[in-house]
Amino acid sequence: MPTRRDLLRAGGATALLLLLGGGAGCGDPDDDRLRFLNWQDYVDPQILRDFEEAEGIRVSYSTYASNDELADRLALAGVARRRGRDPKTVDLVVPSEGLLRRFIDQERLRALDPAVVTPALLANLAPAIDDGGPDPAHRVRVPWATGTTGIGYDTRVFPEPPDWDLFLDTAHEGRLTLLDERREAYAAALFSLGEDPNSTDPAVVAAATEQLLRMRPQLRGFDAADYLDLLADGELVAAQAFNTDIAQARRRNPDLAFVVPRSGGIRWTDSLCIPEGAPNPGLAQRFVAWYLRPEIAAANSLALRVDTGNLAARDLLPAELLSDPLAFPDAEAASRLVTLADLGEEASLYVEGWEQVRG
C-alpha cells in the first residue's frame, strides 16, 4: 500500500490526482495549469483541491527532498530553456533561507503584485518571522512555514533525549540517518564539535568534514526522502530530522519524539516564491494570495502541525496545537536554535568537503 509520501514523490499532476481523487479543471490545457514544486509531505491536499475549485484550474504538484535538489532542478530547467528544449519550469517553489538569499541575489524571483498579494493580506503575517531574514518587506516571497531541525528518536531506545554525538555511537550502526542536504548535515557535525554551523574558518569546516566521515559508518545513509517512513516503521532508531516530519511520523508511531539537542539545532523558514520564467505567474500570484488567507494557512498548519508564520491563522488553531512544543518551541528550546546563513563564496568549503563525505 503506497504511503502519502510515495504519492507525493511520484510528482506532477498524476500524483495530485491520485492523492485527491481528482480535481477541478482536469480537462484544461497545460497552459492553464499551476505548476507547484514543494517539499515532500508539506501541504494539506485539501487546500490544493479548494484552490482548483475556486479558480477553475488544475494544479500540478511535485516534490523535492532538499534545497540542494531544488537548486539543481531549477538550474537544469534554466539550461534547457536556453537551449530551446521544454524547460519544465514551475510557477511556485518553497526554498529555505540560504537558497532564498541566493535566488534574491541572482534576481531569479518575480516580484509579488500588490494588487493581488495585497498589504491587507500581508498584514496577517507575524512580524517576528522576518527578523534578520531576506526580503522582510515581502517583495518576492511570503513564508510557507517555519520550523526546526533536530533529532527524531525512538524513546524505547533512548529514554533521555540524545545529542549530536549519537551519530558516532557504533551501537546503533545502520539504524541512523543524517539529512541528505549539505548544510544541514554539516550543522550536525559542527554542533557535535561545539562549533558554529555558519563557520567559514577552513580549519573548522575541515574538522566537521572529518567528523562526518567518522559518523558515516554508523549511518544507514544520508536521507531526506525516506527517513520519516523508516522511523515510523522502526527500521531507524534516530535520524536528523525536520520537526514537521516527526509530527507526521508520530501519528503512526507514538513512541517517537523530537528534540532540539543541548548543543543546538537549526531554525528555518521556507518561503513561497515565484521563479523568473514561471509559465503562469498570474496563477502563482493568486495562489500566494490564497495561502495568506488565515483560514487557508490555518488548515495547512493543522494538517502538518507546523507554524505557518501567519499570525491571524493562529487565532483559528486549537489550543492543543499551539501548546505543542514540536510545532511551537518554547523559549528554552528556541534559545538553542541557529539560522543557516548564505555563505556566498565561502560555501565552497562545504561543497568540497561534502564531495569527500559523499564519496
Coordinates of C-alpha atoms in Angstrom, one line a residue:
M1 CA 0.0 0.0 0.0
P2 CA 1.6 3.3 -1.0
T3 CA 2.2 5.9 1.7
R4 CA 1.2 9.5 1.3
R5 CA 4.9 10.3 0.8
D6 CA 5.1 7.8 -2.0
L7 CA 2.2 9.5 -3.8
L8 CA 3.7 13.0 -3.4
R9 CA 7.1 11.7 -4.5
A10 CA 5.6 10.5 -7.8
G11 CA 5.3 14.1 -8.8
G12 CA 3.2 16.0 -11.4
A13 CA -0.5 16.1 -11.9
T14 CA -0.8 12.3 -11.6
A15 CA 0.4 12.5 -8.0
L16 CA -2.1 15.2 -7.2
L17 CA -4.9 13.3 -8.8
L18 CA -4.0 10.1 -7.1
L19 CA -3.8 11.9 -3.8
L20 CA -7.0 13.9 -4.1
G21 CA -9.1 11.5 -6.2
G22 CA -9.5 14.0 -9.0
G23 CA -9.6 17.8 -9.3
A24 CA -11.4 20.6 -10.9
G25 CA -10.5 21.6 -14.4
C26 CA -9.0 18.2 -15.3
G27 CA -9.6 18.8 -19.0
D28 CA -7.9 22.2 -19.0
P29 CA -4.9 22.6 -21.3
D30 CA -1.4 22.6 -19.8
D31 CA -1.2 26.4 -20.3
D32 CA -3.9 26.8 -17.7
R33 CA -2.1 24.7 -15.1
L34 CA -0.4 25.9 -11.9
R35 CA 2.9 24.1 -11.5
F36 CA 3.9 23.9 -7.9
L37 CA 7.2 22.4 -6.7
N38 CA 7.4 21.9 -2.9
W39 CA 9.0 19.8 -0.2
Q40 CA 7.7 16.3 0.5
D41 CA 4.8 16.0 2.9
Y42 CA 4.4 19.7 3.1
V43 CA 0.8 20.6 2.0
D44 CA -2.7 19.8 3.0
P45 CA -4.1 18.3 -0.2
Q46 CA -7.5 19.9 0.6
I47 CA -6.2 23.4 0.1
L48 CA -5.0 22.5 -3.4
R49 CA -8.4 21.0 -4.2
D50 CA -10.1 24.1 -2.9
F51 CA -7.9 26.3 -4.9
E52 CA -8.6 24.3 -8.0
E53 CA -12.3 24.5 -7.5
A54 CA -12.2 28.2 -6.7
E55 CA -10.1 29.1 -9.7
G56 CA -11.4 26.6 -12.2
I57 CA -7.8 25.4 -13.0
R58 CA -5.6 22.4 -12.4
V59 CA -2.7 22.2 -10.0
S60 CA 0.3 20.1 -11.0
Y61 CA 2.1 19.3 -7.7
S62 CA 5.5 17.7 -7.5
T63 CA 8.1 17.4 -4.7
Y64 CA 11.7 17.5 -3.8
A65 CA 13.6 16.3 -0.7
S66 CA 16.2 19.1 -0.1
N67 CA 17.2 22.6 -1.0
D68 CA 20.1 21.1 -2.9
E69 CA 17.7 19.1 -5.1
L70 CA 15.5 22.2 -5.7
A71 CA 18.6 24.3 -6.8
D72 CA 19.7 21.5 -9.2
R73 CA 16.2 21.1 -10.7
L74 CA 15.8 24.9 -11.3
A75 CA 19.4 25.1 -12.7
L76 CA 18.6 22.2 -15.2
A77 CA 15.4 23.9 -16.2
G78 CA 17.3 27.1 -17.0
V79 CA 19.8 25.3 -19.1
A80 CA 17.0 23.5 -21.0
R81 CA 15.2 26.8 -21.6
R82 CA 18.4 28.5 -23.0
R83 CA 18.9 25.5 -25.4
G84 CA 15.4 25.7 -26.7
R85 CA 14.0 22.5 -25.2
D86 CA 11.0 22.0 -22.9
P87 CA 12.1 23.9 -19.9
K88 CA 10.0 22.1 -17.3
T89 CA 9.8 25.4 -15.5
V90 CA 7.5 25.8 -12.5
D91 CA 5.3 28.6 -11.1
L92 CA 5.9 28.2 -7.4
V93 CA 8.8 26.9 -5.2
V94 CA 9.5 26.9 -1.5
P95 CA 13.2 27.4 -0.7
S96 CA 14.7 27.8 2.7
E97 CA 16.6 31.0 3.8
G98 CA 20.0 30.2 2.4
L99 CA 18.7 29.3 -1.0
L100 CA 16.2 32.1 -0.9
R101 CA 19.0 34.6 -0.4
R102 CA 20.9 33.2 -3.4
F103 CA 17.8 33.4 -5.6
I104 CA 17.3 37.0 -4.5
D105 CA 20.9 37.9 -5.1
Q106 CA 20.7 36.4 -8.5
E107 CA 17.4 38.1 -9.3
R108 CA 15.7 34.8 -10.0
L109 CA 12.4 35.5 -8.4
R110 CA 9.4 37.5 -9.7
A111 CA 8.1 40.4 -7.6
L112 CA 4.8 39.9 -5.9
D113 CA 1.9 42.0 -7.3
P114 CA 0.5 44.3 -4.6
A115 CA -2.8 44.4 -6.4
V116 CA -3.1 40.6 -5.8
V117 CA -0.9 40.0 -2.8
T118 CA -2.3 43.0 -1.0
P119 CA -1.0 44.8 2.0
A120 CA -4.1 43.7 3.9
L121 CA -3.2 40.0 3.3
L122 CA 0.5 40.6 4.2
A123 CA -0.7 42.2 7.5
N124 CA -1.8 38.7 8.6
L125 CA 1.9 37.7 9.0
A126 CA 3.7 37.6 12.3
P127 CA 6.3 40.4 12.3
A128 CA 8.9 38.4 14.1
I129 CA 9.0 35.8 11.3
D130 CA 11.1 38.2 9.2
D131 CA 13.6 39.4 11.8
G132 CA 17.0 39.2 10.2
G133 CA 15.7 37.3 7.2
P134 CA 15.9 38.1 3.5
D135 CA 13.2 40.3 1.9
P136 CA 11.5 41.5 5.1
A137 CA 9.1 43.7 3.0
H138 CA 7.8 40.6 1.2
R139 CA 8.8 41.9 -2.2
V140 CA 9.3 38.5 -3.7
R141 CA 8.1 35.9 -1.1
V142 CA 5.9 35.1 1.8
P143 CA 6.5 32.4 4.5
W144 CA 5.1 29.0 3.9
A145 CA 6.2 27.6 7.2
T146 CA 8.8 27.9 9.9
G147 CA 10.2 25.0 11.9
T148 CA 13.3 23.3 13.3
T149 CA 15.9 20.7 12.5
G150 CA 16.9 18.4 15.4
I151 CA 16.9 14.7 16.2
G152 CA 13.9 12.4 15.8
Y153 CA 14.3 9.3 18.0
D154 CA 12.7 6.2 19.4
T155 CA 12.0 6.7 23.1
R156 CA 12.1 2.9 23.7
V157 CA 15.8 3.0 22.7
F158 CA 16.7 6.4 24.2
P159 CA 14.9 7.1 27.5
E160 CA 16.7 10.5 27.5
P161 CA 16.9 12.9 24.5
P162 CA 20.1 12.3 22.6
D163 CA 22.6 14.9 21.4
W164 CA 24.6 15.0 18.1
D165 CA 27.4 12.8 19.3
L166 CA 24.8 10.0 19.0
F167 CA 25.8 9.6 15.3
L168 CA 29.3 8.4 16.5
D169 CA 27.8 5.6 18.5
T170 CA 28.7 2.2 16.9
A171 CA 25.9 0.5 19.0
H172 CA 23.3 1.8 16.5
E173 CA 25.2 1.2 13.3
G174 CA 22.9 1.0 10.3
R175 CA 19.9 2.4 12.2
L176 CA 20.7 6.1 11.9
T177 CA 20.5 8.7 9.2
L178 CA 21.6 12.3 8.6
L179 CA 19.8 14.6 6.1
D180 CA 21.0 14.4 2.5
E181 CA 21.4 18.1 2.5
R182 CA 24.9 19.6 2.7
R183 CA 24.5 22.4 5.2
E184 CA 22.1 20.5 7.4
A185 CA 24.5 17.5 7.7
Y186 CA 27.4 19.8 8.4
A187 CA 25.4 21.5 11.1
A188 CA 25.1 18.2 12.9
A189 CA 28.8 17.7 12.7
L190 CA 29.6 21.3 13.8
F191 CA 27.2 21.2 16.7
S192 CA 28.7 17.9 17.9
L193 CA 32.1 19.7 17.8
G194 CA 30.8 22.7 19.7
E195 CA 31.2 25.0 16.6
D196 CA 29.0 27.5 14.8
P197 CA 27.1 25.9 11.9
N198 CA 27.8 29.0 9.9
S199 CA 31.5 28.9 10.3
T200 CA 33.7 29.9 7.4
D201 CA 37.0 29.0 9.2
P202 CA 38.7 26.5 6.8
A203 CA 40.1 24.6 9.8
V204 CA 36.7 24.3 11.5
V205 CA 35.0 23.1 8.3
A206 CA 37.7 20.6 7.7
A207 CA 37.2 19.3 11.2
A208 CA 33.5 19.0 10.5
T209 CA 34.3 17.0 7.3
E210 CA 36.4 14.6 9.4
Q211 CA 33.6 14.4 11.9
L212 CA 31.1 13.5 9.2
L213 CA 33.5 10.8 7.9
R214 CA 33.6 9.4 11.4
M215 CA 29.8 9.4 11.6
R216 CA 29.3 7.9 8.2
P217 CA 30.0 4.2 9.1
Q218 CA 27.1 4.3 11.7
L219 CA 24.6 5.6 9.1
R220 CA 22.2 3.7 7.1
G221 CA 22.7 6.6 4.7
F222 CA 22.2 10.3 4.1
D223 CA 18.5 10.6 3.6
A224 CA 15.9 13.4 3.2
A225 CA 13.3 11.3 1.4
D226 CA 12.6 8.1 3.3
Y227 CA 13.6 8.6 6.9
L228 CA 10.1 9.5 8.0
D229 CA 8.7 6.1 7.0
L230 CA 11.8 4.3 8.3
L231 CA 11.5 5.9 11.7
A232 CA 7.7 5.3 11.8
D233 CA 8.3 1.6 10.9
G234 CA 11.0 1.1 13.5
E235 CA 13.8 0.5 11.0
L236 CA 15.7 3.5 12.3
V237 CA 16.2 4.4 16.0
A238 CA 17.2 8.0 15.3
A239 CA 17.6 10.5 12.5
Q240 CA 18.5 14.1 11.9
A241 CA 15.0 15.4 11.2
F242 CA 12.7 18.2 10.4
N243 CA 10.1 18.7 13.2
T244 CA 7.3 18.6 10.6
D245 CA 8.3 15.1 9.5
I246 CA 8.4 13.8 13.1
A247 CA 5.0 15.3 13.8
Q248 CA 3.6 13.1 10.9
A249 CA 5.7 10.0 11.8
R250 CA 4.3 10.2 15.4
R251 CA 0.8 9.6 14.1
R252 CA 2.0 6.1 13.0
N253 CA 4.4 5.5 15.9
P254 CA 3.7 7.3 19.2
D255 CA 7.0 6.1 20.6
L256 CA 8.8 8.7 18.5
A257 CA 9.9 12.0 19.9
F258 CA 11.8 15.1 18.7
V259 CA 14.5 17.2 20.4
V260 CA 16.5 20.3 19.7
P261 CA 19.7 19.0 21.2
R262 CA 21.5 20.7 24.0
S263 CA 24.4 21.7 21.7
G264 CA 22.0 23.3 19.2
G265 CA 19.6 22.9 16.3
I266 CA 18.5 24.8 13.2
R267 CA 15.7 27.3 12.9
W268 CA 14.4 27.6 9.3
T269 CA 11.7 29.4 7.4
D270 CA 10.6 28.2 4.0
S271 CA 9.2 30.8 1.6
L272 CA 6.6 30.6 -1.2
C273 CA 8.1 32.2 -4.3
I274 CA 7.5 32.7 -8.0
P275 CA 10.6 31.9 -10.1
E276 CA 11.5 34.1 -13.1
G277 CA 10.3 32.3 -16.2
A278 CA 7.2 30.9 -14.5
P279 CA 4.8 29.9 -17.3
N280 CA 1.7 31.1 -15.3
P281 CA 2.8 33.9 -13.0
G282 CA -0.7 35.2 -12.7
L283 CA -2.0 31.9 -11.3
A284 CA 1.0 31.9 -9.0
Q285 CA 0.2 35.3 -7.7
R286 CA -3.4 34.2 -6.9
F287 CA -2.2 31.2 -5.1
V288 CA 0.2 33.3 -2.9
A289 CA -2.8 35.5 -2.0
W290 CA -4.9 32.4 -1.4
Y291 CA -2.3 31.0 1.1
L292 CA -2.2 34.2 3.0
R293 CA -5.9 33.9 3.9
P294 CA -6.0 32.9 7.6
E295 CA -8.3 30.0 7.1
I296 CA -6.1 28.5 4.4
A297 CA -2.9 28.9 6.4
A298 CA -4.6 27.5 9.5
A299 CA -5.8 24.5 7.6
N300 CA -2.2 23.8 6.4
S301 CA -0.8 24.4 9.9
L302 CA -3.3 21.9 11.5
A303 CA -2.8 19.2 8.8
L304 CA 1.0 19.4 9.0
R305 CA 1.3 20.5 12.7
V306 CA 3.6 23.4 11.7
D307 CA 3.8 27.1 12.3
T308 CA 3.0 28.9 9.1
G309 CA 4.1 32.3 10.3
N310 CA 0.6 33.6 9.8
L311 CA -0.4 35.4 13.0
A312 CA -4.0 35.7 12.0
A313 CA -4.2 32.0 11.3
R314 CA -3.1 31.2 14.9
D315 CA -6.4 32.5 16.2
L316 CA -8.1 29.6 14.3
L317 CA -5.9 26.9 15.6
P318 CA -6.8 24.6 18.6
A319 CA -5.0 25.2 21.9
E320 CA -3.7 21.7 21.7
L321 CA -1.6 22.5 18.7
L322 CA -0.5 25.9 19.9
S323 CA 0.8 24.3 23.1
D324 CA 2.7 21.5 21.3
P325 CA 6.5 22.3 21.6
L326 CA 7.1 20.2 18.5
A327 CA 5.3 22.8 16.4
F328 CA 5.8 25.9 18.6
P329 CA 9.1 25.6 20.5
D330 CA 9.2 27.1 24.0
A331 CA 11.7 29.9 24.8
E332 CA 14.3 27.5 26.2
A333 CA 14.4 25.4 23.1
A334 CA 14.3 28.4 20.8
S335 CA 17.4 29.8 22.6
R336 CA 19.4 26.9 21.2
L337 CA 18.3 27.5 17.5
V338 CA 20.5 28.9 14.8
T339 CA 19.5 30.0 11.3
L340 CA 21.8 28.9 8.4
A341 CA 23.2 31.8 6.6
D342 CA 24.1 32.1 2.9
L343 CA 27.9 31.9 3.0
G344 CA 28.4 33.1 -0.6
E345 CA 31.8 32.2 -2.0
E346 CA 32.8 30.7 1.4
A347 CA 30.2 27.9 0.8
S348 CA 32.8 26.3 -1.5
L349 CA 34.5 24.9 1.7
Y350 CA 31.3 22.9 2.4
V351 CA 30.9 21.9 -1.3
E352 CA 34.4 20.5 -1.5
G353 CA 34.1 18.7 1.9
W354 CA 30.6 17.3 1.0
E355 CA 32.0 15.7 -2.1
Q356 CA 34.6 13.9 0.1
V357 CA 31.9 12.8 2.6
R358 CA 29.5 11.6 -0.1
G359 CA 32.3 9.7 -1.8

